[in-house]
């Protein structure tokens, strides 16, 4: 699954366009490497998102095309 879509579906970032912009600005990394929005996300990857002076790290647990809001937090775990 594309990185921008995963960020939206998992609700780490609310909108796909915002996820795209964050990737273009170099604020999203997969396994400590700067990632483009089109990068492929796999189970076990560690995604790091920089929000200003705050950093969020999450490990990918599952990949699903669609998910309900309540189940979205089960797609990843914070590190």
mmCIF file of C-alpha atoms in Angstrom, residues 8-62:
data_model
loop_
_atom_site.group_PDB
_atom_site.id
_atom_site.type_symbol
_atom_site.label_atom_id
_atom_site.label_comp_id
_atom_site.label_asym_id
_atom_site.label_seq_id
_atom_site.Cartn_x
_atom_site.Cartn_y
_atom_site.Cartn_z
ATOM 1 C CA UNK A 8 -4.869 8.278 5.953
ATOM 2 C CA UNK A 9 -6.488 4.840 6.468
ATOM 3 C CA UNK A 10 -4.670 4.311 9.786
ATOM 4 C CA UNK A 11 -5.603 7.887 10.770
ATOM 5 C CA UNK A 12 -2.028 8.814 11.686
ATOM 6 C CA UNK A 13 -2.720 11.808 9.406
ATOM 7 C CA UNK A 14 -6.323 12.876 8.836
ATOM 8 C CA UNK A 15 -6.282 13.655 5.087
ATOM 9 C CA UNK A 16 -4.393 12.112 2.182
ATOM 10 C CA UNK A 17 -3.465 15.513 0.742
ATOM 11 C CA UNK A 18 -1.888 16.477 4.077
ATOM 12 C CA UNK A 19 -0.015 13.147 4.089
ATOM 13 C CA UNK A 20 1.222 13.899 0.551
ATOM 14 C CA UNK A 21 2.449 17.358 1.581
ATOM 15 C CA UNK A 22 4.237 15.957 4.652
ATOM 16 C CA UNK A 23 6.011 13.384 2.462
ATOM 17 C CA UNK A 24 7.001 16.024 -0.109
ATOM 18 C CA UNK A 25 8.442 18.198 2.674
ATOM 19 C CA UNK A 26 10.596 15.269 3.875
ATOM 20 C CA UNK A 27 8.876 15.003 7.270
ATOM 21 C CA UNK A 28 7.937 11.301 6.910
ATOM 22 C CA UNK A 29 10.481 8.487 7.168
ATOM 23 C CA UNK A 30 10.221 4.716 6.827
ATOM 24 C CA UNK A 31 12.899 2.781 8.732
ATOM 25 C CA UNK A 32 14.946 5.998 9.201
ATOM 26 C CA UNK A 33 14.985 6.837 5.471
ATOM 27 C CA UNK A 34 13.087 9.816 4.018
ATOM 28 C CA UNK A 35 10.125 8.414 2.078
ATOM 29 C CA UNK A 36 8.034 9.661 -0.828
ATOM 30 C CA UNK A 37 4.229 9.466 -0.784
ATOM 31 C CA UNK A 38 4.383 6.604 -3.302
ATOM 32 C CA UNK A 39 6.699 4.470 -1.121
ATOM 33 C CA UNK A 40 5.455 0.961 -0.390
ATOM 34 C CA UNK A 41 4.517 0.230 3.250
ATOM 35 C CA UNK A 42 5.037 -3.309 4.568
ATOM 36 C CA UNK A 43 4.204 -4.981 7.881
ATOM 37 C CA UNK A 44 7.015 -4.380 10.366
ATOM 38 C CA UNK A 45 8.078 -1.005 8.928
ATOM 39 C CA UNK A 46 8.652 1.836 11.391
ATOM 40 C CA UNK A 47 7.127 5.129 10.244
ATOM 41 C CA UNK A 48 8.428 8.381 11.764
ATOM 42 C CA UNK A 49 6.441 11.595 11.268
ATOM 43 C CA UNK A 50 7.795 14.998 12.314
ATOM 44 C CA UNK A 51 5.186 17.539 13.424
ATOM 45 C CA UNK A 52 7.130 20.729 14.159
ATOM 46 C CA UNK A 53 9.174 19.910 17.274
ATOM 47 C CA UNK A 54 7.228 16.687 18.012
ATOM 48 C CA UNK A 55 8.033 13.296 16.492
ATOM 49 C CA UNK A 56 5.660 10.329 16.223
ATOM 50 C CA UNK A 57 6.997 6.798 15.688
ATOM 51 C CA UNK A 58 4.689 3.925 14.808
ATOM 52 C CA UNK A 59 5.250 0.314 13.757
ATOM 53 C CA UNK A 60 3.004 -1.087 11.013
ATOM 54 C CA UNK A 61 1.056 -4.114 12.323
ATOM 55 C CA UNK A 62 -1.532 -4.667 9.565
#
